[in-house]
mmCIF file of C-alpha atoms in Angstrom:
data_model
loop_
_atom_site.group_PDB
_atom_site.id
_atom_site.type_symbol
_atom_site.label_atom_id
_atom_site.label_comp_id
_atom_site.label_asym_id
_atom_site.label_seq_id
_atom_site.Cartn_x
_atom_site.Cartn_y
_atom_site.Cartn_z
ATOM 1 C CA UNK J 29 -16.204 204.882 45.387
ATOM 2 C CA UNK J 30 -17.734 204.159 41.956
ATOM 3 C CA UNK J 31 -19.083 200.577 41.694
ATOM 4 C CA UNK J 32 -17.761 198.375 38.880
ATOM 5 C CA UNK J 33 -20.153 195.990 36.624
ATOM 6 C CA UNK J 34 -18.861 192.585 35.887
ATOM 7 C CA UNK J 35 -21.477 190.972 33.672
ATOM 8 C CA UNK J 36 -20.438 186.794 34.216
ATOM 9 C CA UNK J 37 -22.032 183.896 32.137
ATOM 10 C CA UNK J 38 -22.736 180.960 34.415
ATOM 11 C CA UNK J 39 -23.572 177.231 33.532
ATOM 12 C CA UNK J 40 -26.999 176.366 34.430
ATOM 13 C CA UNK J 41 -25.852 174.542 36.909
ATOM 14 C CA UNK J 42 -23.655 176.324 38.708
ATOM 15 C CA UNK J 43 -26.397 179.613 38.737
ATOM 16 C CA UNK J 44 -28.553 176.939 40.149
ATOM 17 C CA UNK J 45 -26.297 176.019 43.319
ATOM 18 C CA UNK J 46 -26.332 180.169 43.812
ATOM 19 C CA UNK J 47 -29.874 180.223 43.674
ATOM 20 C CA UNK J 48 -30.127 177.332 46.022
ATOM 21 C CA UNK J 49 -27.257 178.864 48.215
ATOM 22 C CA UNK J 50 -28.872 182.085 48.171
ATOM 23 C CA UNK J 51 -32.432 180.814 49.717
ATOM 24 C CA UNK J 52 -30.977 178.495 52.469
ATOM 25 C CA UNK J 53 -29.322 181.280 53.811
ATOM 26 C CA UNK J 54 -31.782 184.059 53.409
ATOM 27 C CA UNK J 55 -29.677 186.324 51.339
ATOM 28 C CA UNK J 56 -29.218 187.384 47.876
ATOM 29 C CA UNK J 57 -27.399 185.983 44.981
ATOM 30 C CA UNK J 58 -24.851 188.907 44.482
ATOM 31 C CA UNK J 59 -24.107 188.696 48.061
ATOM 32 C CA UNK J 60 -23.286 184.912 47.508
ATOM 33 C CA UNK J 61 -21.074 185.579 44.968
ATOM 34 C CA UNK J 62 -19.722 188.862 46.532
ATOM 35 C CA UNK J 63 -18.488 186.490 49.761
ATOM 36 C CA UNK J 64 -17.632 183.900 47.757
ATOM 37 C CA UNK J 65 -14.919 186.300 45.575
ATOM 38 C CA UNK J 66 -13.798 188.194 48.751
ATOM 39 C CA UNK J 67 -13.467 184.653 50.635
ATOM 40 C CA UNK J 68 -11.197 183.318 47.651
ATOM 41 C CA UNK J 69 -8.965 186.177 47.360
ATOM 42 C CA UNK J 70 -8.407 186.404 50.875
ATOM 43 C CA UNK J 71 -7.622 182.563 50.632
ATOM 44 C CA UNK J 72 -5.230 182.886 47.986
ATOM 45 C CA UNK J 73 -3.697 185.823 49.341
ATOM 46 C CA UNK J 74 -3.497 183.922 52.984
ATOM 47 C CA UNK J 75 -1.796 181.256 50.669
ATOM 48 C CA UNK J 76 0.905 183.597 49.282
ATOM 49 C CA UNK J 77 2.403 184.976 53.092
ATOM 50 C CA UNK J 78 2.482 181.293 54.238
ATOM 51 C CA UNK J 79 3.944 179.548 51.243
ATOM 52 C CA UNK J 80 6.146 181.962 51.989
ATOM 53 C CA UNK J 81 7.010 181.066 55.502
ATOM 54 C CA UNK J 82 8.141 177.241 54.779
ATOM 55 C CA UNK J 83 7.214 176.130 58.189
ATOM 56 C CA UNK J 84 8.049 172.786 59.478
ATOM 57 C CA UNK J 85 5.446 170.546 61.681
ATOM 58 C CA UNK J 86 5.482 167.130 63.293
ATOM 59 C CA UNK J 87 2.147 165.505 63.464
ATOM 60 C CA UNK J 88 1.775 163.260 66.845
ATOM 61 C CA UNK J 89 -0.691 160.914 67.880
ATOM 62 C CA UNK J 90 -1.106 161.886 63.680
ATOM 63 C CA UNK J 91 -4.262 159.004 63.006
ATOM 64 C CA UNK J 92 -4.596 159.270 59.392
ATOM 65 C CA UNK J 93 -2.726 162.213 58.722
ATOM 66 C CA UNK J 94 -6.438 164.753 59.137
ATOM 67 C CA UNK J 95 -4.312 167.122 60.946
ATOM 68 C CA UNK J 96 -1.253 166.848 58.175
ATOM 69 C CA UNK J 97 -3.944 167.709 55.533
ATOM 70 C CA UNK J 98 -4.867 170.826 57.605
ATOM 71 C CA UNK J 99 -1.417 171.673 57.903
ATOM 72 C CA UNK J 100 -0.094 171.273 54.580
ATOM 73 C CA UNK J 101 -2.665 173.371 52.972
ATOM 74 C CA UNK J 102 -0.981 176.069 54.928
ATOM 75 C CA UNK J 103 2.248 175.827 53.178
ATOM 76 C CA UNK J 104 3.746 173.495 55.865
ATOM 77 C CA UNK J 105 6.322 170.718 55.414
ATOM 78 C CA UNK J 106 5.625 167.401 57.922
ATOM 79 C CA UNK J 107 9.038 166.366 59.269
ATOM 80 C CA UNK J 108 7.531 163.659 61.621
ATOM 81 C CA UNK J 109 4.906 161.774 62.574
ATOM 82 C CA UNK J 110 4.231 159.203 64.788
ATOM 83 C CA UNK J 111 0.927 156.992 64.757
ATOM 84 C CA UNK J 112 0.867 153.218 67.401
ATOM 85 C CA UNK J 113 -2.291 151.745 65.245
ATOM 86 C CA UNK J 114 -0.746 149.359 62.737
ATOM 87 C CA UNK J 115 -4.282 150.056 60.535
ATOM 88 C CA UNK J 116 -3.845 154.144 60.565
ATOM 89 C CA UNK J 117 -0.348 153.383 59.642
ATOM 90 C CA UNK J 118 -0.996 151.537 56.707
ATOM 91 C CA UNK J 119 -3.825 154.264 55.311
ATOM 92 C CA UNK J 120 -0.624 156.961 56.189
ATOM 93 C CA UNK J 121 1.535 155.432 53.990
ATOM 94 C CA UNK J 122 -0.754 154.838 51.234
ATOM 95 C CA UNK J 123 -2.227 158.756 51.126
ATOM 96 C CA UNK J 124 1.430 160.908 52.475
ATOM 97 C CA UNK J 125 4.294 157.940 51.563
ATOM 98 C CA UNK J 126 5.468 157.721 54.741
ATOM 99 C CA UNK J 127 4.930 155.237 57.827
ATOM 100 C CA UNK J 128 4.588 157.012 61.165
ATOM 101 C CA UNK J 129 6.932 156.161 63.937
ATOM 102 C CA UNK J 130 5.716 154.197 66.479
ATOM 103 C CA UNK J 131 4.438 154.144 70.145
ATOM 104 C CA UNK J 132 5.589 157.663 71.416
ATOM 105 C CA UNK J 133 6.045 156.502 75.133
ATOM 106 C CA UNK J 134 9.167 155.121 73.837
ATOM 107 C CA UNK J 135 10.196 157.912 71.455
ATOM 108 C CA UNK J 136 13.426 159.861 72.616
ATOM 109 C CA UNK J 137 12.185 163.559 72.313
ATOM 110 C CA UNK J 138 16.119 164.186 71.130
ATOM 111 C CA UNK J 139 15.802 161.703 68.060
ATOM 112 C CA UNK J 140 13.145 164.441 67.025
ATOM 113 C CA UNK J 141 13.504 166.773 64.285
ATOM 114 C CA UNK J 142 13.351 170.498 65.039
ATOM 115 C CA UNK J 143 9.904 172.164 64.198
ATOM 116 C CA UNK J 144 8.060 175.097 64.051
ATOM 117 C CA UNK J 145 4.726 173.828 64.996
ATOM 118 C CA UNK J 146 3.747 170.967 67.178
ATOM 119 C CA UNK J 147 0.443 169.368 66.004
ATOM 120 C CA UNK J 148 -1.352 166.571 67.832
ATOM 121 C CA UNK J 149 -4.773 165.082 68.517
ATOM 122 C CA UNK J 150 -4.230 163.206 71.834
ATOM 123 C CA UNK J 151 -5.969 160.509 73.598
ATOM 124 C CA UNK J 152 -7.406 161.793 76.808
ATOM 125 C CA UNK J 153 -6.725 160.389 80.495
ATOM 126 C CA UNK J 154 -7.082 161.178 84.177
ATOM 127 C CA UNK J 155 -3.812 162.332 86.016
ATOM 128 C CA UNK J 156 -3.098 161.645 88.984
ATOM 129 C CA UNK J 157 -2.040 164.468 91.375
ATOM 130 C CA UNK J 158 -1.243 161.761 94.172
ATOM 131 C CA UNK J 159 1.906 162.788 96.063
ATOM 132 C CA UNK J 160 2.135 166.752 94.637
ATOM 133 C CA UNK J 161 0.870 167.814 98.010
ATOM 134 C CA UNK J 162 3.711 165.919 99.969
ATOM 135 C CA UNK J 163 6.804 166.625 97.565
ATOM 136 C CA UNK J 164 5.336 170.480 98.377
ATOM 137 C CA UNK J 165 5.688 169.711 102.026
ATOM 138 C CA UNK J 166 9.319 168.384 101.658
ATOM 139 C CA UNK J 167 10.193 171.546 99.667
ATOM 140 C CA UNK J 168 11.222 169.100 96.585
ATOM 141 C CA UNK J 169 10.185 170.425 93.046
ATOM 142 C CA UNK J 170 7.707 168.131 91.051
ATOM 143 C CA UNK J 171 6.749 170.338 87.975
ATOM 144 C CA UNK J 172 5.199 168.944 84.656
ATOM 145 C CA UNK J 173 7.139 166.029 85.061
ATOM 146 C CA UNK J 174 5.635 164.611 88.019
ATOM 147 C CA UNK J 175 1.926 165.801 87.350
ATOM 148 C CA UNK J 176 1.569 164.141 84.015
ATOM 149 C CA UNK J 177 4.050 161.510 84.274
ATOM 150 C CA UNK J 178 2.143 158.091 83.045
ATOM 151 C CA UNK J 179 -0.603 160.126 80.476
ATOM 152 C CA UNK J 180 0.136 160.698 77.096
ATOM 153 C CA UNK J 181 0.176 164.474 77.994
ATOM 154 C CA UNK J 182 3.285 163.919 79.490
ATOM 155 C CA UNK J 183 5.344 163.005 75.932
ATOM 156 C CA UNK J 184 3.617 166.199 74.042
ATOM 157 C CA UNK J 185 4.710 168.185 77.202
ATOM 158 C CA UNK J 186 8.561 166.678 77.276
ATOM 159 C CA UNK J 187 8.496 166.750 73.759
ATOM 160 C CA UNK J 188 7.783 170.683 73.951
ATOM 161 C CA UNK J 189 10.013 170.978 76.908
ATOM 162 C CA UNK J 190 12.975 169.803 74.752
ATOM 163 C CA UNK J 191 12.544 170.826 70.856
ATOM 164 C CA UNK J 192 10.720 174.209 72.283
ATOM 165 C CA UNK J 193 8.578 174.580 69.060
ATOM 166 C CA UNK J 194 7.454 178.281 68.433
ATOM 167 C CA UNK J 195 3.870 177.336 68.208
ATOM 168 C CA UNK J 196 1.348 174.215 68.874
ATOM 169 C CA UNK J 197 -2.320 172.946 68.201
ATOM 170 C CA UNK J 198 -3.775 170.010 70.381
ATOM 171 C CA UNK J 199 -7.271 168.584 69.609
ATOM 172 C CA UNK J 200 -9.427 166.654 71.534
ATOM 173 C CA UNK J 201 -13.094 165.947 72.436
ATOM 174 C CA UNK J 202 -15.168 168.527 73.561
ATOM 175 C CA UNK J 203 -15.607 167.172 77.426
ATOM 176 C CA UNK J 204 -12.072 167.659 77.799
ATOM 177 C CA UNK J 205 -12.703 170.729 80.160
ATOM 178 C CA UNK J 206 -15.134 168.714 82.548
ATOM 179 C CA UNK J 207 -13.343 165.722 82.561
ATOM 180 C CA UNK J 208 -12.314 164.129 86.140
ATOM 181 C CA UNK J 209 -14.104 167.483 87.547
ATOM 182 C CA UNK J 210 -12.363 169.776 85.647
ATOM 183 C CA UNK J 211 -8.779 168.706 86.931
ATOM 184 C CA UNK J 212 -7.490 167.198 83.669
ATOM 185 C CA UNK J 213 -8.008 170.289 81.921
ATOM 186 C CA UNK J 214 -6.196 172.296 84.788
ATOM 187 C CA UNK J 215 -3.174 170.690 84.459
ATOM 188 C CA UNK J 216 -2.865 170.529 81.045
ATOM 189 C CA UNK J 217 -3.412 174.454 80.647
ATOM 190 C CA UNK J 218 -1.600 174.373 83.849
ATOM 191 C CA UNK J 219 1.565 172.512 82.175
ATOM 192 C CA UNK J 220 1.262 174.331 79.630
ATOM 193 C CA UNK J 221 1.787 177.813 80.910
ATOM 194 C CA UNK J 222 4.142 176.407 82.997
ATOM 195 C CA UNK J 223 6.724 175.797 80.218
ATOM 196 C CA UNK J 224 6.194 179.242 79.192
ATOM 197 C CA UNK J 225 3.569 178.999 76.566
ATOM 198 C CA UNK J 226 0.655 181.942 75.600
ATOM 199 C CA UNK J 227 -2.266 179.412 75.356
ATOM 200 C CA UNK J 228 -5.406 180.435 73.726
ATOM 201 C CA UNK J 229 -8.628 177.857 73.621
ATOM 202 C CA UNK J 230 -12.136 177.733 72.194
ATOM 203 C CA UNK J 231 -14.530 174.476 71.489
ATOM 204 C CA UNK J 232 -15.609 174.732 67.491
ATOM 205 C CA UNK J 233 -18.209 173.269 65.895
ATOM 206 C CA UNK J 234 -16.978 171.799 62.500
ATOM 207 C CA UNK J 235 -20.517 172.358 61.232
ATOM 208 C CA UNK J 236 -18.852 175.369 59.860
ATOM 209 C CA UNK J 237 -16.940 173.628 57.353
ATOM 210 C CA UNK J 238 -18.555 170.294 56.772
ATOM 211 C CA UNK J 239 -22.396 169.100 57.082
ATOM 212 C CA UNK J 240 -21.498 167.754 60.641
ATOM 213 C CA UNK J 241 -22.344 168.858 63.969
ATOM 214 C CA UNK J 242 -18.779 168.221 65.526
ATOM 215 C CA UNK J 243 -17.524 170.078 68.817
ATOM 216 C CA UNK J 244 -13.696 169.873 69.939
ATOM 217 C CA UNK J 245 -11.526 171.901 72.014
ATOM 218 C CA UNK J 246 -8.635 173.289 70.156
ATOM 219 C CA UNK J 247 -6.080 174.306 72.387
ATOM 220 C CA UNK J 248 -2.901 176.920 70.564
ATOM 221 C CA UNK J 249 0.437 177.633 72.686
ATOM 222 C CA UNK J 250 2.818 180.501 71.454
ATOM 223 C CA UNK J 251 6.471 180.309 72.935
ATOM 224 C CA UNK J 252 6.639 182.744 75.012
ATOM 225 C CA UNK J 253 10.435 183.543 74.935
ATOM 226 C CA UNK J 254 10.038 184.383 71.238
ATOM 227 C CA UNK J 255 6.707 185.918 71.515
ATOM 228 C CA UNK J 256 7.217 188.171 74.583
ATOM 229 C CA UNK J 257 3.258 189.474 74.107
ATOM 230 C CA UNK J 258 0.531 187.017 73.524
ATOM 231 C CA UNK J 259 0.069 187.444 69.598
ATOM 232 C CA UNK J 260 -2.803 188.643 68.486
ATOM 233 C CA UNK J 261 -4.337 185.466 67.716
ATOM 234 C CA UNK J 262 -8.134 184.521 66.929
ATOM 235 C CA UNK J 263 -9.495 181.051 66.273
ATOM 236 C CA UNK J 264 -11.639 181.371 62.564
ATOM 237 C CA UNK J 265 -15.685 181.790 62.314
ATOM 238 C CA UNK J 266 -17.400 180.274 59.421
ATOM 239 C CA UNK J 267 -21.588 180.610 59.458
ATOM 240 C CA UNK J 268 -21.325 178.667 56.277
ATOM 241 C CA UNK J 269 -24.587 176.108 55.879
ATOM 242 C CA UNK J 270 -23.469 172.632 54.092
ATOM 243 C CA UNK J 271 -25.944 169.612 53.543
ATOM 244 C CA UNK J 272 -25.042 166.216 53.835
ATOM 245 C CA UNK J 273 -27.005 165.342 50.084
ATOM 246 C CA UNK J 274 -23.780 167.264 48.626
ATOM 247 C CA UNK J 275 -21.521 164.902 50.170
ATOM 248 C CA UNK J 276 -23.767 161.517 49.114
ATOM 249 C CA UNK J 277 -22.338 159.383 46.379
ATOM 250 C CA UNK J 278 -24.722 158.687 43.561
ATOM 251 C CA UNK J 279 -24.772 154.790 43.353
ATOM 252 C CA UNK J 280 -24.510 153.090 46.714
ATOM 253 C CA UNK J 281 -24.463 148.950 47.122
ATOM 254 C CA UNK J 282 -27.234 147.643 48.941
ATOM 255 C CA UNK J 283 -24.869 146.129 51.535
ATOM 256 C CA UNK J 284 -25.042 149.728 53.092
ATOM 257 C CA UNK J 285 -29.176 149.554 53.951
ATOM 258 C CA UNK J 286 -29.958 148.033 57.167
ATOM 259 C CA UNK J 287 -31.178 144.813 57.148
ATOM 260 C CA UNK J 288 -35.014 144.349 58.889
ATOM 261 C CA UNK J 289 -33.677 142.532 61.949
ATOM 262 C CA UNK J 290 -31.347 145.763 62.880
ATOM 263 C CA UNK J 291 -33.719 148.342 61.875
ATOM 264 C CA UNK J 292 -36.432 146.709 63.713
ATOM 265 C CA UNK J 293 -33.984 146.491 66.939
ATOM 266 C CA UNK J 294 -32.826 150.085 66.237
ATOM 267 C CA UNK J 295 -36.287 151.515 66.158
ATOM 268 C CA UNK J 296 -37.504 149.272 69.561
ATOM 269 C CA UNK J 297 -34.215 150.256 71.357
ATOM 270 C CA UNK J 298 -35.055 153.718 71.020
ATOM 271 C CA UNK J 299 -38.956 153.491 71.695
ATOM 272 C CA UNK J 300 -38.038 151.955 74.833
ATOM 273 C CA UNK J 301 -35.545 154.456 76.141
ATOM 274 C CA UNK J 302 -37.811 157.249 74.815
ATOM 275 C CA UNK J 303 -40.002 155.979 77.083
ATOM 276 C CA UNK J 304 -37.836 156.114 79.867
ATOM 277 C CA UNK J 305 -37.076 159.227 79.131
ATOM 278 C CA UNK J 306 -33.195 158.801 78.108
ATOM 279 C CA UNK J 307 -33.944 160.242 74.669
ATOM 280 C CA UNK J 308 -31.226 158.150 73.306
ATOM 281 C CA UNK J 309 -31.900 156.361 69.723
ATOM 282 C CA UNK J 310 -30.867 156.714 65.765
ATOM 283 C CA UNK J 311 -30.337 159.261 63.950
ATOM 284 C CA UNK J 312 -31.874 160.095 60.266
ATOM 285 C CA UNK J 313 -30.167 162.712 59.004
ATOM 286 C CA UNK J 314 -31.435 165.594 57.450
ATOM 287 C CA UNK J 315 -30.620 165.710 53.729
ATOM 288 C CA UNK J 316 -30.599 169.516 53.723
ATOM 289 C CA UNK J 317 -29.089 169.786 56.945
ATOM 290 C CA UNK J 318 -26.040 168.744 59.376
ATOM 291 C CA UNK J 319 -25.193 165.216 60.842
ATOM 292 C CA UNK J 320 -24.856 163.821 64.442
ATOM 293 C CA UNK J 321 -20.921 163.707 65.239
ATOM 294 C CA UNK J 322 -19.359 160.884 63.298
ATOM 295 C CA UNK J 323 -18.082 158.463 65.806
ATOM 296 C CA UNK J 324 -15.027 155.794 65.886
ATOM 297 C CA UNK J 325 -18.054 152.864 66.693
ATOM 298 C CA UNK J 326 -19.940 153.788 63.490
ATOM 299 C CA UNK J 327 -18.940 150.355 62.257
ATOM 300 C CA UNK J 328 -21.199 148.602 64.737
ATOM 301 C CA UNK J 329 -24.294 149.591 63.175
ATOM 302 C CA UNK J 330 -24.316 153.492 61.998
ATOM 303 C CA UNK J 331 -27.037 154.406 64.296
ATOM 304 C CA UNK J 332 -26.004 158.161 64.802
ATOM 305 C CA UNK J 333 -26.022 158.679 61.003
ATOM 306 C CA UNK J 334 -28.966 157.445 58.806
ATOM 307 C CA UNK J 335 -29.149 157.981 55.678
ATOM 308 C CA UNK J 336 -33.089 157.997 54.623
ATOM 309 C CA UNK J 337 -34.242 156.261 51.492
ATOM 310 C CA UNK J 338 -37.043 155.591 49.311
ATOM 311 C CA UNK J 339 -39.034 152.181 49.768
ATOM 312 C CA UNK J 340 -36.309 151.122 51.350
ATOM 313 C CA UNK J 341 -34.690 150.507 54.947
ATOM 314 C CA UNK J 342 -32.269 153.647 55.977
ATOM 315 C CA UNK J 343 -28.517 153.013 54.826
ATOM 316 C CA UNK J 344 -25.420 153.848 56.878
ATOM 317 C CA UNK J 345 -23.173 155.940 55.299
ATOM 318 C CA UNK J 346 -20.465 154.543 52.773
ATOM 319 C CA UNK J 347 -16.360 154.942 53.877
ATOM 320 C CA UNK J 348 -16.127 157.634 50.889
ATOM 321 C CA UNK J 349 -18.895 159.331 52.363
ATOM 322 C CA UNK J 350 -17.291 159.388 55.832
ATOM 323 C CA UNK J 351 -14.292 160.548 54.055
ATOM 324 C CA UNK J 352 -16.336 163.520 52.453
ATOM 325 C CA UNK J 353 -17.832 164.127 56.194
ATOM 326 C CA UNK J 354 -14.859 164.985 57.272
ATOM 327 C CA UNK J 355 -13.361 166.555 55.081
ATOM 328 C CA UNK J 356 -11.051 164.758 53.055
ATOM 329 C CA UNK J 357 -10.373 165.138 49.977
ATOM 330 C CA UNK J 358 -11.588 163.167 46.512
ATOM 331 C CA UNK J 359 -8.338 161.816 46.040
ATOM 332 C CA UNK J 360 -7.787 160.640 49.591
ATOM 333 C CA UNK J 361 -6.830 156.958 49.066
ATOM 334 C CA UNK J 362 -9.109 154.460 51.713
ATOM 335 C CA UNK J 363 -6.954 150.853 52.158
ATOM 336 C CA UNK J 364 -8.133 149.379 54.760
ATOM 337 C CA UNK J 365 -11.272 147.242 55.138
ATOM 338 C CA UNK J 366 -14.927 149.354 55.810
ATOM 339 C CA UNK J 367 -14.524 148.353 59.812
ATOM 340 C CA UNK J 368 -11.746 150.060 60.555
ATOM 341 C CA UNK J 369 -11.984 152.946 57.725
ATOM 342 C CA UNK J 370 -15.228 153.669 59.742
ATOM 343 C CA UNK J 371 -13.198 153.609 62.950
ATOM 344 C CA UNK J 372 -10.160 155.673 61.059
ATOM 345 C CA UNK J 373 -12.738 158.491 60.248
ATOM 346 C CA UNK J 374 -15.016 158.100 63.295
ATOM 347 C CA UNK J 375 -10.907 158.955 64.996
ATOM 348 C CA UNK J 376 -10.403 161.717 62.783
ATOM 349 C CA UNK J 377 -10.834 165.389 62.827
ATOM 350 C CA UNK J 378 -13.014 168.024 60.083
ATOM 351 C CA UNK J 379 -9.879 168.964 57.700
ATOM 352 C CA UNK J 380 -11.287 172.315 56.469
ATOM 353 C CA UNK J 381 -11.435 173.157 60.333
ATOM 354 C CA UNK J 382 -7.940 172.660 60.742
ATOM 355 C CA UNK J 383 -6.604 173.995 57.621
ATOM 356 C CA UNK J 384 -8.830 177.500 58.966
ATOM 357 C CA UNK J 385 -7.262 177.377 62.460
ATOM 358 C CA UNK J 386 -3.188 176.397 61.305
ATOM 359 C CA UNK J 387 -3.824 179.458 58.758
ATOM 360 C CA UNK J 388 -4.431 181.627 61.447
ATOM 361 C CA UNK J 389 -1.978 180.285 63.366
ATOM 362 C CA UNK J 390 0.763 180.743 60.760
ATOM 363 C CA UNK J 391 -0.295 184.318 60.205
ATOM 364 C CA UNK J 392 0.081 185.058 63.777
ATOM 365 C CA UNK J 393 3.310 183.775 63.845
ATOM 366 C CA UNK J 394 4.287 186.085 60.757
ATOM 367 C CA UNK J 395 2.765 189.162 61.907
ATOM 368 C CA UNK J 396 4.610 188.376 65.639
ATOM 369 C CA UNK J 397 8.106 188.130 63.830
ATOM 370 C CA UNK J 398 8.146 191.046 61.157
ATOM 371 C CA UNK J 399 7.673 188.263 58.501
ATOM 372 C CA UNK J 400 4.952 190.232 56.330
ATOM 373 C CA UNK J 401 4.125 194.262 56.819
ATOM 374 C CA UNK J 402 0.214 193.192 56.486
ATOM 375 C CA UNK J 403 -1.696 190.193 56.815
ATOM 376 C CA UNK J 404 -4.640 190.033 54.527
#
């Protein structure tokens, strides 16, 4: 096939953030701008099919709405969410106009809208299997029911059980799969195939779409009685490089640096567990690199994410920026005080990440039912 010129007049600028691009990731400029064109047409294109499937998703154990975000990007339409934090509540009513539903222990799964999609970032607990061996003895079913009865597994699991939802995504932390010796995981993937669910499950690093190193387990169910094959589902790849400089904001208050008395604890703290050879201490972050993992205690004193400065004492980073870490977009409204926006974010999940996984998710799901001849 004959190649085609284009010949493109760029501001300085913006021929300077390809030439930038190009050298952090050993490549040239045309192949920059080659992925970057094939990468946006394939994004719009991925935009048209699922606009055009009008999906509808609740968004449990919803935080401040990160996972919503993902989802509506997709083309999907939020028909419930439920949130217990009376903080997170207020910041998802200011950004999404809506204040979640409560506690979800005490949520009747049948006052539930029907949905398409299940989403939900859940806390993570023990179970206990106490008593499964002796009901088996007796010959007396326990199922899910009894195995995750008293986690908050259990109301994702009756809440799929009832409104049988044709797909789900649940997030949550990367030790997930070791926790309690591996059988927390077991019976969740357990419970999950047990109400008749193809589950697929990978840990992603959200480094791939923000300037944070971030690992979580993402865990995706297809209903089985609609999908009688497991679809042919793949969890996205991005080797994209971002630096935490892009996300900085220009003018920061000097309430942000550390004062001398914490940055001279900081620094002894870790000397003396260096020394014992725990290896644990702060964090400067590398301008031109990726972050520690953003955490919900960030508030206390921003250790794993130092922000370097000149002449000066390191600064934490600002809420905004937090935002940006993860994320969120510009107009993303913060309303709560710095504590608990740090905890709010620290909570939260990479948005990018999850607008990349429910957009393979939703093409799945159209390819599976006849929806669209090809998928882009």
């Amino acid at each position: 096939m004959t190649k085609k010129n284009l010949h493109v007049s760029l501001d300085p600028e913006i021929y300077e953030t390809l030439h930038e691009t190009a050298n952090m990731n050993s490549t040239s400029m045309n192949a920059i701008v080659k992925e970057s064109i094939i990468s946006y047409l394939h994004q719009t294109r991925s935009k048209q099919l699922l606009n055009r499937s009008n999906f509808t998703f609740i968004d449990l154990f919803a935080g401040i709405g990160g996972m919503r975000l993902g989802f509506e990007s997709a083309g999907g339409k939020c028909v419930f969410s439920s949130e217990w934090d009376k903080y997170s509540q207020e910041t998802y009513l200011a950004n999404f106009g809506e204040r979640p539903a409560g506690d979800i222990t005490q949520i009747d799964e049948r006052e539930i809208p029907d949905h398409d999609v299940l989403v939900a970032g859940f806390p993570c607990q023990p179970f206990s299997l106490a008593g499964v061996s002796k009901k088996n003895s007796l010959g007396r079913a326990h199922g899910f029911k009894d195995k995750t009865q008293g986690t908050l597994f259990f109301d994702i699991a009756r809440i799929l059980d009832a409104k049988r939802p044709k797909v789900f995504l649940l997030e949550n932390v990367k030790n997930l799969r070791s926790h309690d010796k591996g059988k927390t995981y077991k019976v969740i993937i357990d419970t999950l195939k047990e109400l008749n669910y193809h589950v697929f499950d990978e840990v992603i690093d959200g480094s791939g779409y923000v300037p944070q190193h971030r690992e979580r387990i993402f865990i995706v169910g297809f209903d089985a009685n609609i999908y009688k094959t497991a679809p042919n589902f793949h969890f996205p790849e991005s080797n994209v490089k971002y630096r935490v400089r892009d996300i900085l904001e220009s003018t920061v208050d000097d309430k942000f640096t550390l004062s001398d008395k914490l940055w001279l604890y900081l620094q002894a703290h870790a000397a003396k567990h260096k020394k014992l050879g725990n290896g644990f201490g702060f964090g400067i972050a590398d301008l031109n690199g990726a972050t520690r993992t953003l955490s919900a205690r960030y508030h206390k004193d921003g250790s794993e994410i130092l922000i370097p400065q000149e002449k000066k004492n390191p600064r934490r980073l600002t809420p905004r920026e937090c935002a940006r870490l993860q994320g969120y977009p510009e107009n993303y409204k913060i309303v709560v005080s710095n504590t608990q926006a740090y905890k709010q974010f620290g909570n939260s999940v990479v948005v990018p990440l999850i607008s990349a996984i429910s957009r393979e998710m939703i093409k799945a799901m159209a390819v599976d039912e006849r929806k669209v001849e090809n998928v882009v």
